[in-house]
Amino acid sequence: MRNLWLRGKFHLSALVILVPLPFLPAYFADKPLPHVAEIHRQVVAGPFSLGLVTEDQPPDRGAWGERIKEYTVTFRPGDMDTIRGVFLRVGKPRSLRTLGALAEGGAYEQHADVMLPDELSGSEDLWLTVETWNGTLHQAVVPLREILGGSGK
Amino acid sequence: MSDAKSRTRLWFLWHSWLAMPIWAFLFFVCLTGSIAVFSHEIMWLFNPAMRASGDGPAMPVKALVAAAEAAVPDGRVSSVSWGGSHIAVEIRMDVPDGTSVSAWVDPVRGVVQGISSGASFQRFFRALHGWLLIYPIGWYAVSLLGIPLLGALITGLVVYKRFWRSFYRPRIRFSQGARVMWGDLHRVGGTWSIWFLALMSVTGLWFLVTVVLWDLGMPLGGGKPPVLVARADLPVVETAPRSDLDAILAAAFAAVPDMRLRRVILPAVAFVPAEVSGSSGQAPLLPDTIQVNPLTYQVMDVSGGFDRSPVHLTSIVMRALHTGDFGGLPVKLVWFAFGLLLTLLVFSGMMIWTKRTLRATAEWRRTRAAKETSHA
């Protein structure tokens, strides 16, 4: 037994090859499975019903210490034929120039990095603005604590 | 035993111990990395849909896009990629469940030859090699291998006296037993792959640097603020106007005439310009990207060559040097061959180790113990 250990211990690194095995089914799944829990909300902005998704994790820190939360917006088929863009912002936008972070991505799923204030009172709202090709704005409001993730702070 | 000899022996032990405890992991990463060099070509070999039919004038890109969109209900084109004359044009489309599919379209006949979805062989091998399918732990584990690799190279050069003789007088003795053969293979193979070992360890360690920067929240991209289409430049219409891909390409070629086209990314969001990328031939490692307004076909930004942030520039060069994907098939062949040689080096090192180093380590310990008692 001791002899086996002496001879075999340096081949143990071969066990690393087993590491990818448990991840294979998820990797070859049709839709990649989320690796952390997610928060899902369906929001309605005018004629549009959009999915709002975020990881159930506290916000990230950017390079300069700013607090950032990434949101995913999902669309129904045909929605993006009339939508110019979707913007997300904490707090009510005051003008067309301050609609917030522009969601970027494909026709069915887009992502936006939303800046958060350093201190949250818990009463903030996430404002989602849909701008259509004819220039109309449609808005939806979600209490931020419901869609912040982590412990909601 | 003289001090110099003892020091050489210590270098030798360092050389052996650097890779041995992790040899199988290193072996796996070297092997998967070698295969990953040709992953695109292997896909091409096994998937007839990816092959282009051959000569003839290519159809307008909008015809290819129309064919692809007709083949995938509710599919919205997000990018079009050209891989070379032997590979069909890849048209990626977003589909309603949030994933994307690739349609392989023959550029001459304009026919959709096949549709692939999910993880491709290429992506799978890259993920297996680069992060063992588990990010970021696997990424750290794999990129940290650059340290023992670099260490093995440096100690190897110290230990192997007059290694340059292997360049002009390589000697592999097959008839004097396994230990001698593996030893010769290891020395000759190691000498011939000095450049490749240095390249792989340095570029590998760069991947460690990038993941650290990423985890610290540092931007790795161009560093320039994103180019966006102004709201005032957008037409006021009921439904999104269709963009003419051929006009986008014409505008890009007018800005960078001698470009070898690689990809066009089409935005779904009105404020985001279309992005054309390719290499202009002057600097094969440094692609050019041209941002074009997809409705007015006005070129909004051209960036390329050395006009990038240092981190971004380093990332592009390091990645190209690591994968060998910058000079077509001949370069890939060299990378593949030396990748296999590196795999063989790891294996032969392990063989030598099991046949020799265990004994040498015990001997060195004994000598040291004897010395310490005699000095005492």
XYZ file of C-alpha atoms in Angstrom:
529
model
C 0.000 0.000 0.000
C 2.786 2.373 0.977
C 4.675 1.318 -2.115
C 1.640 2.104 -4.253
C 1.383 5.575 -2.724
C 5.086 6.266 -3.302
C 4.881 5.228 -6.936
C 1.445 6.561 -7.718
C 1.133 9.856 -5.881
C 2.526 11.970 -8.706
C 0.042 10.557 -11.148
C -2.790 11.843 -8.974
C -2.825 15.100 -10.954
C -4.526 13.026 -13.645
C -7.651 13.407 -11.514
C -7.855 16.985 -12.849
C -9.165 15.442 -16.063
C -12.287 14.452 -14.115
C -13.002 18.084 -13.234
C -14.785 18.971 -16.511
C -16.990 15.847 -16.385
C -19.776 17.176 -14.115
C -20.015 20.291 -16.305
C -20.440 18.399 -19.562
C -24.267 18.045 -19.486
C -24.736 21.749 -18.785
C -22.221 22.619 -21.481
C -24.034 20.640 -24.128
C -27.513 21.668 -22.993
C -29.515 23.530 -25.634
C -29.680 26.620 -23.474
C -26.731 27.164 -21.128
C -27.853 26.679 -17.544
C -27.286 29.615 -15.203
C -24.462 28.864 -12.779
C -25.979 31.025 -10.030
C -29.574 31.618 -9.005
C -31.362 34.308 -11.001
C -34.184 36.723 -10.300
C -36.813 36.895 -13.054
C -39.469 39.594 -13.482
C -41.878 40.236 -16.312
C -42.426 43.977 -16.759
C -44.903 45.807 -18.954
C -43.955 49.048 -20.685
C -46.775 50.281 -22.908
C -47.503 47.581 -25.504
C -44.353 45.639 -24.639
C -43.927 42.836 -22.138
C -40.251 42.386 -21.355
C -38.351 39.929 -19.214
C -35.945 41.396 -16.682
C -33.302 39.018 -15.334
C -30.370 39.447 -12.980
C -28.116 37.175 -10.963
C -29.117 36.816 -7.316
C -25.805 38.343 -6.280
C -24.758 41.667 -4.789
C -23.617 44.371 -7.264
C -20.095 44.289 -8.679
C -17.451 46.940 -8.189
C -16.094 48.670 -11.278
C -12.484 49.722 -11.827
C -13.057 52.998 -9.986
C -15.049 51.504 -7.134
C -18.444 52.322 -8.607
C -21.274 49.881 -7.933
C -22.576 48.132 -11.058
C -25.400 45.650 -11.525
C -25.850 43.784 -14.787
C -29.380 43.240 -16.065
C -30.611 41.129 -18.936
C -33.687 42.237 -20.884
C -35.539 39.657 -22.979
C -37.951 40.348 -25.854
C -40.813 38.564 -27.549
C -40.497 37.809 -31.293
C -41.207 40.944 -33.308
C -40.691 43.395 -30.429
C -37.327 44.548 -31.729
C -38.918 45.404 -35.084
C -40.475 48.444 -33.415
C -38.057 49.080 -30.521
C -35.056 51.357 -31.051
C -33.504 50.668 -27.707
C -34.103 49.981 -24.015
C -32.531 52.030 -21.229
C -32.239 51.199 -17.527
C -31.652 53.629 -14.703
C -32.014 53.849 -10.927
C -34.375 56.762 -10.303
C -36.733 58.547 -12.667
C -35.012 59.870 -15.808
C -35.273 63.661 -15.982
C -34.738 64.015 -19.715
C -34.164 62.141 -22.964
C -30.425 62.435 -22.388
C -30.500 60.750 -18.985
C -32.475 57.622 -19.776
C -29.648 55.533 -18.304
C -27.636 52.556 -19.484
C -28.414 51.389 -23.027
C -29.076 47.651 -23.239
C -26.992 46.027 -25.976
C -27.101 42.587 -27.540
C -29.334 40.637 -29.852
C -32.935 40.722 -30.981
C -34.175 38.577 -28.088
C -31.729 39.195 -25.264
C -29.799 42.330 -24.329
C -27.592 43.333 -21.421
C -27.038 46.576 -19.557
C -24.626 47.581 -16.802
C -26.596 49.818 -14.478
C -24.751 52.183 -12.115
C -26.054 52.176 -8.567
C -25.764 54.906 -5.950
C -23.163 54.133 -3.266
C -25.754 54.205 -0.516
C -29.199 52.723 -1.014
C -32.129 53.724 1.173
C -34.193 50.749 0.042
C -36.895 52.898 -1.568
C -35.179 53.350 -4.957
C -36.842 52.243 -8.171
C -35.350 50.766 -11.319
C -36.759 52.639 -14.337
C -36.888 50.836 -17.631
C -37.500 53.011 -20.704
C -38.445 51.513 -24.072
C -37.914 53.873 -27.011
C -39.697 52.936 -30.228
C -38.655 53.784 -33.791
C -41.358 56.472 -33.961
C -39.809 58.173 -30.933
C -42.419 57.222 -28.325
C -41.194 56.354 -24.836
C -42.810 53.632 -22.705
C -41.700 53.182 -19.130
C -41.858 50.520 -16.439
C -40.894 50.896 -12.782
C -39.685 48.092 -10.511
C -38.739 48.557 -6.842
C -34.968 48.101 -6.870
C -34.857 45.926 -3.764
C -36.997 43.305 -5.553
C -34.528 43.002 -8.418
C -31.191 43.835 -6.781
C -29.999 40.383 -5.801
C -27.743 39.373 -2.942
C -29.249 40.520 0.323
C -30.856 43.504 -1.416
C -28.279 46.059 -0.252
C 31.292 16.059 -4.587
C 32.309 19.652 -5.498
C 30.024 22.594 -4.749
C 29.540 23.389 -8.464
C 28.473 19.862 -9.141
C 26.158 19.903 -6.178
C 24.609 23.156 -7.402
C 24.021 21.651 -10.856
C 22.395 18.716 -9.180
C 20.115 21.049 -7.248
C 19.107 22.837 -10.492
C 18.447 19.447 -11.948
C 16.199 18.502 -9.050
C 14.324 21.787 -9.412
C 13.896 21.014 -13.093
C 12.421 17.618 -12.285
C 10.209 18.666 -9.435
C 8.675 21.676 -11.189
C 6.470 19.670 -13.482
C 6.391 16.170 -12.040
C 3.740 16.567 -9.329
C 1.369 18.047 -11.908
C 2.595 16.237 -14.987
C -0.738 14.657 -15.930
C -2.556 18.009 -15.696
C 0.144 19.671 -17.812
C -0.010 16.780 -20.275
C -3.783 17.172 -20.594
C -3.571 20.928 -21.151
C -0.791 20.573 -23.752
C -2.705 17.868 -25.622
C -6.061 19.657 -25.652
C -4.288 22.878 -26.610
C -2.630 21.188 -29.585
C -5.974 19.840 -30.771
C -7.609 23.237 -30.200
C -5.232 24.726 -32.806
C -7.061 22.765 -35.486
C -10.502 22.661 -33.891
C -11.994 24.775 -36.657
C -10.446 22.582 -39.366
C -11.583 19.419 -37.568
C -15.147 20.755 -37.555
C -14.763 21.508 -41.247
C -13.633 17.927 -41.819
C -16.581 16.322 -40.027
C -19.311 18.772 -41.019
C -19.846 18.929 -44.805
C -22.189 21.899 -44.282
C -19.173 24.031 -43.393
C -17.426 23.481 -46.714
C -17.598 26.026 -49.485
C -18.337 24.631 -52.943
C -15.430 26.321 -54.640
C -14.772 28.820 -57.387
C -17.110 31.317 -58.865
C -18.278 34.813 -58.109
C -19.737 35.200 -54.617
C -23.363 36.270 -54.374
C -24.272 39.575 -52.703
C -24.215 39.217 -48.930
C -27.852 40.258 -48.667
C -28.799 37.196 -50.717
C -26.901 34.960 -48.284
C -28.588 36.659 -45.335
C -32.014 36.302 -46.918
C -31.412 32.579 -47.449
C -30.325 32.145 -43.838
C -33.302 34.063 -42.454
C -35.685 32.018 -44.579
C -34.231 28.828 -43.096
C -34.675 29.838 -39.427
C -38.125 31.080 -38.361
C -37.865 34.196 -36.165
C -34.086 34.122 -36.612
C -32.460 37.578 -36.593
C -28.983 37.892 -38.097
C -26.416 39.099 -35.570
C -23.180 38.484 -37.446
C -21.717 37.188 -40.697
C -18.244 35.599 -40.693
C -15.852 34.647 -43.468
C -13.285 31.951 -42.581
C -11.501 31.608 -45.900
C -12.254 30.345 -49.385
C -12.646 26.724 -48.226
C -15.155 27.529 -45.461
C -18.807 28.402 -45.981
C -20.011 31.784 -44.764
C -21.243 31.520 -41.171
C -24.378 33.535 -40.466
C -25.199 33.701 -36.779
C -28.788 34.346 -35.806
C -30.504 35.112 -32.526
C -33.498 32.885 -31.860
C -36.443 33.563 -29.496
C -35.185 31.432 -26.586
C -32.238 33.807 -26.196
C -29.633 31.478 -27.719
C -28.194 31.651 -31.220
C -27.722 29.317 -34.168
C -25.282 29.312 -37.092
C -26.373 28.863 -40.671
C -23.616 27.730 -43.042
C -24.223 29.306 -46.416
C -22.325 28.577 -49.594
C -21.222 32.015 -50.850
C -21.299 31.025 -54.522
C -24.598 29.140 -54.711
C -26.289 31.053 -51.881
C -27.666 27.841 -50.385
C -27.999 27.120 -46.655
C -26.036 23.883 -46.244
C -26.704 23.270 -42.584
C -27.646 24.837 -39.280
C -25.736 24.210 -36.080
C -26.764 25.242 -32.602
C -25.400 24.944 -29.112
C -21.772 24.363 -28.255
C -19.583 23.659 -31.248
C -16.592 21.347 -31.169
C -14.358 24.394 -31.490
C -15.845 26.195 -28.512
C -15.861 22.993 -26.495
C -12.171 22.335 -27.020
C -11.272 25.919 -26.310
C -13.256 25.758 -23.053
C -11.790 22.371 -22.118
C -8.250 23.580 -22.752
C -8.613 27.087 -21.376
C -10.719 26.645 -18.248
C -11.670 22.942 -17.897
C -15.297 24.069 -18.417
C -15.254 25.705 -14.966
C -14.734 29.457 -14.937
C -12.885 31.178 -13.321
C -11.250 28.446 -11.178
C -10.201 26.427 -14.196
C -8.883 29.539 -15.954
C -6.639 30.302 -12.968
C -5.470 26.684 -12.704
C -4.582 26.431 -16.399
C -2.935 29.830 -16.759
C -0.879 29.263 -13.590
C 0.788 26.382 -15.455
C 2.824 29.093 -17.220
C 4.978 29.308 -14.078
C 6.191 25.672 -13.944
C 6.522 25.734 -17.733
C 8.766 28.800 -17.662
C 10.652 27.375 -14.683
C 11.236 24.085 -16.468
C 12.580 25.982 -19.492
C 15.011 28.094 -17.450
C 16.268 25.275 -15.228
C 16.444 22.997 -18.262
C 18.754 25.433 -20.048
C 21.010 25.609 -16.952
C 21.091 21.858 -16.450
C 21.617 20.853 -20.061
C 25.165 21.947 -20.795
C 25.886 23.025 -24.379
C 22.254 22.428 -25.333
C 22.787 24.204 -28.666
C 24.592 21.123 -29.948
C 21.144 19.546 -30.245
C 20.358 22.053 -32.964
C 23.027 20.888 -35.369
C 23.720 17.404 -34.025
C 20.451 15.987 -32.697
C 21.008 12.490 -31.335
C 18.299 10.068 -30.338
C 19.508 6.605 -29.350
C 16.756 4.069 -29.736
C 18.808 0.942 -29.123
C 20.193 1.607 -25.642
C 17.146 1.112 -23.504
C 14.073 3.142 -22.680
C 15.750 5.549 -20.220
C 18.354 6.637 -22.775
C 15.743 7.007 -25.514
C 13.362 9.106 -23.403
C 16.303 11.186 -22.180
C 17.501 11.883 -25.719
C 13.972 12.694 -26.882
C 13.515 15.052 -23.953
C 16.776 16.912 -24.585
C 16.473 17.205 -28.363
C 12.740 17.995 -28.213
C 13.313 20.518 -25.440
C 16.093 22.303 -27.310
C 14.087 22.556 -30.503
C 11.081 23.919 -28.672
C 12.853 26.572 -26.576
C 11.084 29.326 -28.524
C 7.734 27.570 -28.265
C 8.081 26.908 -24.527
C 8.968 30.551 -23.936
C 6.080 31.690 -26.130
C 3.491 29.405 -24.515
C 4.525 30.174 -20.932
C 4.630 33.942 -21.464
C 1.367 34.093 -23.431
C -0.191 31.627 -20.965
C 0.802 33.853 -18.055
C -0.755 36.785 -19.894
C -4.100 34.973 -19.619
C -3.480 34.924 -15.873
C -2.886 38.677 -15.955
C -6.092 39.284 -17.918
C -8.270 37.264 -15.550
C -6.774 39.121 -12.580
C -7.423 42.463 -14.293
C -10.944 41.300 -15.108
C -11.607 40.221 -11.514
C -10.377 43.611 -10.323
C -12.943 45.223 -12.613
C -10.387 46.726 -15.008
C -11.642 47.375 -18.525
C -9.882 45.136 -21.065
C -11.531 46.531 -24.152
C -10.460 49.334 -26.419
C -10.503 51.915 -23.674
C -12.156 54.328 -26.047
C -15.718 55.402 -25.297
C -18.205 53.429 -27.405
C -19.238 54.958 -30.718
C -23.002 55.430 -30.829
C -25.426 56.684 -33.458
C -26.974 59.963 -32.340
C -30.728 59.995 -31.745
C -31.048 62.923 -34.175
C -29.547 60.776 -36.961
C -32.232 58.093 -36.635
C -35.268 58.229 -38.889
C -38.700 58.477 -37.262
C -40.551 55.453 -38.648
C -42.988 52.815 -37.450
C -40.807 49.731 -37.886
C -37.064 49.234 -37.972
C -35.668 50.004 -41.453
C -33.771 47.192 -43.137
C -30.038 47.711 -43.433
C -28.175 46.811 -46.630
C -25.194 44.648 -45.667
C -23.487 45.084 -49.023
C -23.604 48.860 -48.614
C -22.083 48.519 -45.114
C -19.257 46.415 -46.557
C -18.716 48.839 -49.429
C -18.352 51.705 -46.947
C -15.875 49.672 -44.865
C -13.785 48.754 -47.924
C -13.744 52.390 -48.982
C -12.178 53.220 -45.601
C -9.721 50.266 -45.500
C -9.243 49.133 -49.122
C -6.909 46.121 -48.838
C -8.701 44.460 -45.926
C -9.193 40.687 -45.679
C -12.769 40.563 -44.404
C -13.446 38.448 -41.319
C -16.716 39.506 -39.741
C -19.608 41.935 -39.719
C -21.583 42.350 -36.518
C -25.079 43.695 -37.077
C -26.697 45.552 -34.203
C -30.222 44.846 -33.000
C -30.238 48.181 -31.179
C -30.684 51.328 -33.286
C -28.009 53.342 -31.463
C -25.240 50.811 -32.026
C -23.287 50.966 -35.304
C -22.480 47.918 -37.420
C -18.939 46.676 -36.885
C -16.820 45.329 -39.731
C -13.540 43.633 -38.840
C -10.732 42.208 -40.879
C -6.989 42.356 -41.279
C -5.406 44.798 -43.635
C -2.347 42.734 -44.438
C 0.180 45.197 -43.038
C -0.113 43.825 -39.502
C -1.699 40.361 -39.506
C -1.899 40.212 -35.722
C -3.718 43.515 -35.417
C -7.166 43.492 -37.005
C -8.911 46.657 -38.121
C -12.444 47.429 -37.018
C -14.658 49.844 -38.863
C -17.875 51.146 -37.337
C -20.491 52.008 -39.902
C -23.874 53.646 -39.441
C -26.128 50.823 -40.678
C -28.688 53.179 -42.218
C -26.688 56.084 -43.668
C -23.591 53.912 -44.403
C -21.369 56.645 -43.056
C -18.097 55.400 -41.533
C -18.136 56.508 -37.888
C -14.832 55.164 -36.658
C -11.823 53.228 -37.921
C -9.521 51.693 -35.372
C -6.715 49.325 -35.986
C -2.981 48.816 -36.004
C -1.360 50.368 -32.985
C -4.218 52.762 -32.343
C -5.349 50.905 -29.210
C -4.788 50.953 -25.479
C -1.608 49.070 -24.439
C -3.587 46.387 -22.591
C -5.916 45.812 -25.523
C -2.999 45.707 -27.964
C -1.101 43.235 -25.784
C -4.210 41.055 -25.439
C -4.682 40.804 -29.188
C -1.035 39.974 -29.874
C -0.730 37.512 -26.977
C -3.888 35.688 -27.971
C -2.821 35.384 -31.604
C 0.646 34.156 -30.593
C -0.833 31.620 -28.183
C -3.309 30.111 -30.644
C -1.205 30.431 -33.803
C -4.235 31.887 -35.532
C -2.623 34.702 -37.505
C -1.021 33.323 -40.635
C -3.331 30.696 -42.037
C -2.771 26.945 -42.196
C 1.080 26.886 -42.347
C 1.398 28.692 -39.012
C -1.282 26.485 -37.464
C 0.615 23.392 -38.634
C 3.777 24.620 -36.902
C 1.826 25.396 -33.713
C 0.141 21.981 -33.797
C 3.452 20.135 -34.318
C 5.233 21.971 -31.544
C 2.189 21.591 -29.303
C 2.452 17.826 -29.723
C 6.193 18.051 -29.104
C 5.467 19.888 -25.860
C 3.012 17.137 -24.906
C 5.740 14.604 -25.613
C 8.197 16.607 -23.487
C 5.862 16.367 -20.513
C 5.423 12.644 -21.024
C 9.117 11.908 -21.557
C 9.944 14.037 -18.520
C 7.627 11.891 -16.434
C 9.196 8.709 -17.840
C 12.708 9.920 -17.004
C 11.553 11.009 -13.602
C 10.126 7.642 -12.650
C 13.282 5.956 -13.910
C 15.848 8.311 -12.403
C 14.905 11.320 -10.309
C 13.499 9.454 -7.331
C 16.889 7.843 -6.905
C 18.774 11.096 -7.503
C 16.710 12.937 -4.890
C 17.409 10.298 -2.277
C 21.102 10.461 -3.145
C 21.214 14.286 -2.911
C 19.553 14.157 0.478
C 22.063 11.588 1.668
C 25.025 13.683 0.461
C 23.650 16.794 2.158
C 23.054 14.906 5.387
C 26.573 13.498 5.241
C 27.971 17.025 4.601
C 26.052 18.502 7.478
C 27.355 15.830 9.848
C 30.924 16.359 8.619
C 30.656 20.168 9.050
C 29.166 19.801 12.492
